[in-house]
mmCIF file of C-alpha atoms and ligand atoms in Angstrom:
data_model
loop_
_atom_site.group_PDB
_atom_site.id
_atom_site.type_symbol
_atom_site.label_atom_id
_atom_site.label_comp_id
_atom_site.label_asym_id
_atom_site.label_seq_id
_atom_site.Cartn_x
_atom_site.Cartn_y
_atom_site.Cartn_z
ATOM 1 C CA UNK A 24 5.379 -20.566 -5.673
ATOM 2 C CA UNK A 25 2.049 -18.337 -5.536
ATOM 3 C CA UNK A 26 -1.034 -20.524 -6.951
ATOM 4 C CA UNK A 27 -3.094 -18.882 -9.545
ATOM 5 C CA UNK A 28 -6.113 -19.247 -7.212
ATOM 6 C CA UNK A 29 -4.097 -16.900 -4.524
ATOM 7 C CA UNK A 30 -4.936 -13.481 -4.181
ATOM 8 C CA UNK A 31 -2.720 -10.644 -5.157
ATOM 9 C CA UNK A 32 -1.188 -7.628 -2.889
ATOM 10 C CA UNK A 33 -1.662 -4.167 -3.895
ATOM 11 C CA UNK A 34 0.209 -1.510 -1.921
ATOM 12 C CA UNK A 35 -0.466 2.059 -2.340
ATOM 13 C CA UNK A 36 1.926 4.592 -0.643
ATOM 14 C CA UNK A 37 2.157 8.341 -0.631
ATOM 15 C CA UNK A 38 3.394 11.434 1.288
ATOM 16 C CA UNK A 39 0.452 12.465 3.284
ATOM 17 C CA UNK A 40 -2.494 14.048 1.462
ATOM 18 C CA UNK A 41 -1.801 12.740 -1.944
ATOM 19 C CA UNK A 42 -5.501 11.207 -1.881
ATOM 20 C CA UNK A 43 -4.338 7.307 -1.614
ATOM 21 C CA UNK A 44 -6.683 6.612 1.109
ATOM 22 C CA UNK A 45 -9.839 7.652 -1.227
ATOM 23 C CA UNK A 46 -7.981 5.682 -4.248
ATOM 24 C CA UNK A 47 -8.050 2.565 -1.746
ATOM 25 C CA UNK A 48 -11.536 3.088 -0.604
ATOM 26 C CA UNK A 49 -12.440 3.299 -4.345
ATOM 27 C CA UNK A 50 -10.400 0.217 -5.491
ATOM 28 C CA UNK A 51 -12.029 -1.891 -2.629
ATOM 29 C CA UNK A 52 -15.439 -0.932 -3.563
ATOM 30 C CA UNK A 53 -15.365 -1.251 -7.334
ATOM 31 C CA UNK A 54 -12.825 -4.031 -7.599
ATOM 32 C CA UNK A 55 -14.256 -5.985 -4.480
ATOM 33 C CA UNK A 56 -10.683 -5.740 -3.081
ATOM 34 C CA UNK A 57 -10.258 -6.515 0.741
ATOM 35 C CA UNK A 58 -8.649 -3.507 2.553
ATOM 36 C CA UNK A 59 -5.792 -4.386 5.033
ATOM 37 C CA UNK A 60 -7.003 -2.720 8.139
ATOM 38 C CA UNK A 61 -4.003 -1.712 10.055
ATOM 39 C CA UNK A 62 -3.410 -1.342 13.963
ATOM 40 C CA UNK A 63 -2.189 2.343 14.906
ATOM 41 C CA UNK A 64 -1.265 4.230 18.326
ATOM 42 C CA UNK A 65 -2.498 7.225 16.683
ATOM 43 C CA UNK A 66 -5.886 8.778 18.221
ATOM 44 C CA UNK A 67 -8.935 8.463 15.846
ATOM 45 C CA UNK A 68 -10.056 11.617 13.628
ATOM 46 C CA UNK A 69 -13.566 12.511 13.974
ATOM 47 C CA UNK A 70 -15.104 10.714 11.070
ATOM 48 C CA UNK A 71 -13.076 7.406 11.517
ATOM 49 C CA UNK A 72 -14.583 4.287 12.563
ATOM 50 C CA UNK A 73 -13.176 1.828 14.727
ATOM 51 C CA UNK A 74 -12.195 -1.686 13.129
ATOM 52 C CA UNK A 75 -13.359 -0.304 9.914
ATOM 53 C CA UNK A 76 -10.467 2.533 9.431
ATOM 54 C CA UNK A 77 -7.948 1.454 11.883
ATOM 55 C CA UNK A 78 -8.029 -0.873 15.047
ATOM 56 C CA UNK A 79 -6.960 1.952 17.417
ATOM 57 C CA UNK A 80 -4.766 0.576 20.229
ATOM 58 C CA UNK A 81 -2.578 1.917 23.021
ATOM 59 C CA UNK A 82 1.392 1.492 22.924
ATOM 60 C CA UNK A 83 1.506 -1.190 25.302
ATOM 61 C CA UNK A 84 -1.142 -3.482 23.051
ATOM 62 C CA UNK A 85 0.975 -2.597 20.024
ATOM 63 C CA UNK A 86 3.999 -3.474 21.651
ATOM 64 C CA UNK A 87 2.597 -6.879 22.633
ATOM 65 C CA UNK A 88 1.698 -7.562 19.040
ATOM 66 C CA UNK A 89 5.247 -6.704 17.716
ATOM 67 C CA UNK A 90 6.650 -9.200 20.539
ATOM 68 C CA UNK A 91 4.111 -11.602 19.820
ATOM 69 C CA UNK A 92 5.376 -11.382 16.106
ATOM 70 C CA UNK A 93 2.169 -10.617 14.530
ATOM 71 C CA UNK A 94 2.787 -8.027 12.496
ATOM 72 C CA UNK A 95 3.584 -8.610 8.691
ATOM 73 C CA UNK A 96 5.115 -5.123 8.653
ATOM 74 C CA UNK A 97 5.030 -1.963 11.270
ATOM 75 C CA UNK A 98 6.522 1.495 11.246
ATOM 76 C CA UNK A 99 6.857 4.631 13.255
ATOM 77 C CA UNK A 100 4.894 7.544 11.098
ATOM 78 C CA UNK A 101 4.448 10.777 12.532
ATOM 79 C CA UNK A 102 5.304 9.832 16.387
ATOM 80 C CA UNK A 103 2.605 7.254 16.088
ATOM 81 C CA UNK A 104 2.989 3.240 15.115
ATOM 82 C CA UNK A 105 1.297 1.740 12.627
ATOM 83 C CA UNK A 106 1.357 -1.851 11.556
ATOM 84 C CA UNK A 107 -0.415 -4.744 9.394
ATOM 85 C CA UNK A 108 -1.095 -7.953 11.192
ATOM 86 C CA UNK A 109 0.148 -11.152 9.097
ATOM 87 C CA UNK A 110 -3.108 -13.256 9.802
ATOM 88 C CA UNK A 111 -6.111 -11.576 8.308
ATOM 89 C CA UNK A 112 -3.728 -10.660 4.954
ATOM 90 C CA UNK A 113 -2.902 -14.234 4.752
ATOM 91 C CA UNK A 114 -6.433 -15.604 5.108
ATOM 92 C CA UNK A 115 -7.943 -13.535 2.416
ATOM 93 C CA UNK A 116 -4.894 -14.422 -0.233
ATOM 94 C CA UNK A 117 -5.367 -17.781 0.725
ATOM 95 C CA UNK A 118 -8.991 -17.345 -0.252
ATOM 96 C CA UNK A 119 -8.336 -15.868 -3.448
ATOM 97 C CA UNK A 120 -9.122 -12.521 -2.614
ATOM 98 C CA UNK A 121 -7.052 -9.383 -3.503
ATOM 99 C CA UNK A 122 -5.957 -7.648 -0.514
ATOM 100 C CA UNK A 123 -5.333 -3.425 -0.881
ATOM 101 C CA UNK A 124 -2.712 -1.902 1.900
ATOM 102 C CA UNK A 125 -2.809 1.617 2.631
ATOM 103 C CA UNK A 126 0.807 1.681 4.059
ATOM 104 C CA UNK A 127 3.781 3.989 4.110
ATOM 105 C CA UNK A 128 7.412 3.530 2.325
ATOM 106 C CA UNK A 129 8.719 1.801 5.534
ATOM 107 C CA UNK A 130 5.751 -0.908 5.390
ATOM 108 C CA UNK A 131 5.901 -1.515 1.675
ATOM 109 C CA UNK A 132 9.810 -2.109 1.682
ATOM 110 C CA UNK A 133 9.287 -4.551 4.620
ATOM 111 C CA UNK A 134 6.502 -6.386 2.759
ATOM 112 C CA UNK A 135 8.465 -6.339 -0.286
ATOM 113 C CA UNK A 136 11.613 -7.822 1.840
ATOM 114 C CA UNK A 137 9.549 -10.603 2.812
ATOM 115 C CA UNK A 138 9.262 -12.242 -0.299
ATOM 116 C CA UNK A 139 5.949 -13.813 0.342
ATOM 117 C CA UNK A 140 4.588 -16.129 -2.496
ATOM 118 C CA UNK A 141 1.721 -13.750 -3.387
ATOM 119 C CA UNK A 142 2.004 -11.608 -6.250
ATOM 120 C CA UNK A 143 2.897 -7.842 -5.175
ATOM 121 C CA UNK A 144 2.226 -4.677 -6.994
ATOM 122 C CA UNK A 145 3.305 -1.590 -5.373
ATOM 123 C CA UNK A 146 2.044 1.895 -6.161
ATOM 124 C CA UNK A 147 3.273 5.421 -5.106
ATOM 125 C CA UNK A 148 0.789 8.351 -5.348
ATOM 126 C CA UNK A 149 2.077 11.859 -5.937
ATOM 127 C CA UNK A 150 -0.103 15.090 -5.754
ATOM 128 C CA UNK A 151 -0.276 17.242 -9.075
ATOM 129 C CA UNK A 152 1.593 20.084 -7.298
ATOM 130 C CA UNK A 153 2.937 21.021 -3.864
ATOM 131 C CA UNK A 154 0.057 23.894 -3.811
ATOM 132 C CA UNK A 155 -2.721 21.078 -4.258
ATOM 133 C CA UNK A 156 -1.101 19.061 -1.830
ATOM 134 C CA UNK A 157 -0.989 22.250 0.544
ATOM 135 C CA UNK A 158 -4.784 22.712 -0.224
ATOM 136 C CA UNK A 159 -5.996 19.327 0.522
ATOM 137 C CA UNK A 160 -4.066 19.000 3.907
ATOM 138 C CA UNK A 161 -4.916 22.513 4.997
ATOM 139 C CA UNK A 162 -8.791 21.275 4.186
ATOM 140 C CA UNK A 163 -8.330 18.181 6.466
ATOM 141 C CA UNK A 164 -6.784 19.209 9.277
ATOM 142 C CA UNK A 165 -7.780 22.780 9.204
ATOM 143 C CA UNK A 166 -7.795 22.754 12.925
ATOM 144 C CA UNK A 167 -4.281 22.072 13.389
ATOM 145 C CA UNK A 168 -2.054 24.264 11.183
ATOM 146 C CA UNK A 169 1.096 22.678 12.844
ATOM 147 C CA UNK A 170 0.012 19.219 11.720
ATOM 148 C CA UNK A 171 -0.184 20.724 7.772
ATOM 149 C CA UNK A 172 3.419 22.276 8.294
ATOM 150 C CA UNK A 173 4.848 19.061 9.710
ATOM 151 C CA UNK A 174 3.444 17.002 6.818
ATOM 152 C CA UNK A 175 4.474 19.645 4.471
ATOM 153 C CA UNK A 176 7.906 19.529 5.535
ATOM 154 C CA UNK A 177 7.896 15.409 5.635
ATOM 155 C CA UNK A 178 6.643 15.458 1.806
ATOM 156 C CA UNK A 179 10.024 16.212 0.630
ATOM 157 C CA UNK A 180 11.378 13.632 2.190
ATOM 158 C CA UNK A 181 8.744 11.060 1.207
ATOM 159 C CA UNK A 182 8.673 11.955 -2.292
ATOM 160 C CA UNK A 183 12.370 10.538 -2.373
ATOM 161 C CA UNK A 184 10.903 6.934 -1.966
ATOM 162 C CA UNK A 185 9.220 6.706 -5.372
ATOM 163 C CA UNK A 186 11.936 4.617 -6.892
ATOM 164 C CA UNK A 187 11.220 1.993 -4.831
ATOM 165 C CA UNK A 188 7.716 1.266 -6.158
ATOM 166 C CA UNK A 189 6.850 -0.626 -9.610
ATOM 167 C CA UNK A 190 4.387 2.712 -10.581
ATOM 168 C CA UNK A 191 4.010 6.205 -9.906
ATOM 169 C CA UNK A 192 0.917 7.676 -10.184
ATOM 170 C CA UNK A 193 -0.091 11.217 -10.128
ATOM 171 C CA UNK A 194 -3.521 12.178 -8.388
ATOM 172 C CA UNK A 195 -4.905 15.181 -9.949
ATOM 173 C CA UNK A 196 -8.484 14.001 -11.255
ATOM 174 C CA UNK A 197 -9.628 11.337 -8.624
ATOM 175 C CA UNK A 198 -11.475 9.015 -11.705
ATOM 176 C CA UNK A 199 -8.474 9.380 -13.846
ATOM 177 C CA UNK A 200 -5.829 8.279 -11.528
ATOM 178 C CA UNK A 201 -8.141 5.333 -10.392
ATOM 179 C CA UNK A 202 -8.580 4.142 -13.906
ATOM 180 C CA UNK A 203 -4.875 4.270 -14.442
ATOM 181 C CA UNK A 204 -4.119 1.994 -11.556
ATOM 182 C CA UNK A 205 -6.834 -0.437 -12.609
ATOM 183 C CA UNK A 206 -5.135 -0.512 -15.989
ATOM 184 C CA UNK A 207 -1.697 -1.310 -14.597
ATOM 185 C CA UNK A 208 -3.170 -3.898 -12.362
ATOM 186 C CA UNK A 209 -4.644 -5.495 -15.247
ATOM 187 C CA UNK A 210 -1.354 -5.330 -17.199
ATOM 188 C CA UNK A 211 0.506 -6.638 -14.634
ATOM 189 C CA UNK A 212 -2.180 -9.734 -14.096
ATOM 190 C CA UNK A 213 -2.456 -10.472 -17.867
ATOM 191 C CA UNK A 214 0.865 -9.570 -18.322
ATOM 192 C CA UNK A 215 0.681 -7.220 -21.083
ATOM 193 C CA UNK A 216 2.302 -4.187 -22.152
ATOM 194 C CA UNK A 217 1.082 -0.720 -20.671
ATOM 195 C CA UNK A 218 1.868 2.890 -21.411
ATOM 196 C CA UNK A 219 3.648 3.748 -18.024
ATOM 197 C CA UNK A 220 6.052 6.874 -18.901
ATOM 198 C CA UNK A 221 8.787 6.604 -16.703
ATOM 199 C CA UNK A 222 10.223 9.806 -17.845
ATOM 200 C CA UNK A 223 7.448 11.771 -17.345
ATOM 201 C CA UNK A 224 7.209 10.564 -13.609
ATOM 202 C CA UNK A 225 10.972 11.673 -13.603
ATOM 203 C CA UNK A 226 10.143 15.008 -14.613
ATOM 204 C CA UNK A 227 7.177 15.426 -12.410
ATOM 205 C CA UNK A 228 8.947 14.394 -9.111
ATOM 206 C CA UNK A 229 11.907 16.915 -10.221
ATOM 207 C CA UNK A 230 9.303 19.701 -10.157
ATOM 208 C CA UNK A 231 7.800 18.504 -7.028
ATOM 209 C CA UNK A 232 11.187 18.988 -5.230
ATOM 210 C CA UNK A 233 12.138 22.394 -6.566
HETATM 211 P P1 5GP B 14 -3.070 8.559 8.808
HETATM 212 O O1 5GP B 14 -2.408 8.761 10.349
HETATM 213 O O2 5GP B 14 -2.920 9.940 8.139
HETATM 214 O O3 5GP B 14 -4.356 7.791 8.807
HETATM 215 O O4 5GP B 14 -1.464 7.791 7.965
HETATM 216 C C1 5GP B 14 -0.529 8.350 8.092
HETATM 217 C C2 5GP B 14 0.248 7.372 7.391
HETATM 218 O O5 5GP B 14 0.654 6.143 7.775
HETATM 219 C C3 5GP B 14 -0.047 7.037 5.970
HETATM 220 O O6 5GP B 14 0.998 7.462 5.111
HETATM 221 C C4 5GP B 14 -0.536 5.900 5.845
HETATM 222 O O7 5GP B 14 -0.596 5.228 4.516
HETATM 223 C C5 5GP B 14 0.573 5.056 6.701
HETATM 224 N N1 5GP B 14 -0.137 4.075 7.422
HETATM 225 C C6 5GP B 14 -1.209 3.363 7.627
HETATM 226 N N2 5GP B 14 -1.405 2.535 8.306
HETATM 227 C C7 5GP B 14 -0.130 1.540 7.941
HETATM 228 C C8 5GP B 14 0.431 0.232 8.638
HETATM 229 O O8 5GP B 14 -0.389 -0.535 8.788
HETATM 230 N N3 5GP B 14 1.924 0.417 8.344
HETATM 231 C C9 5GP B 14 2.503 1.192 7.866
HETATM 232 N N4 5GP B 14 3.774 1.158 7.566
HETATM 233 N N5 5GP B 14 1.817 2.593 7.431
HETATM 234 C C10 5GP B 14 0.618 2.943 7.485
#
């Protein structure tokens, strides 16, 4: 059983470019949540800081961590490995700190399946439209059109996982999306009703898949 003193786990997943990483950083800063720092075999981007954005590692070291069963979850995403080590997560939760995860649908599913004793709330972040997503991805990886195309193709597949999450939120205006996530977390923690509109989300997903 989870103790009331334990922290809670909050997962944010999304198709690439929906703005989830910004939301995670905002939640961490404003709400004092601990961000779970993942290991990855992907090369660092220019603006990324080792040990803050990711623990950048090679395939051999990553496989070692797998063999030693250090991961709470891990997955292959866009040809690279990404994983969350269990110990720092558990340490924070046991100290009463809330932990926020920026991970893909495979990792979210694995954590759900583990049925840990801590409360878990999962969010799937969607863009307002495919056009907005394309623009966001193009701005981020301007130099690499191939990556943008690859991620747009992946988008349609990733969207299909929305049903496995507790809540789907649309990141149009960042501030509004952030407030919605905070309100939903509060309603879960305080066991109060919220205005979550599943029908609206179903329609939005339909539009994205056209
Ligand atoms: P990026 O390379 O753009 O930083 O991340 C690519 C994808 O990998 C994103 O959807 C991100 O959420 C996901 N990701 C990052 N860290 C992890 C992790 O530890 N586990 C899993 N399963 N996915 C992760």
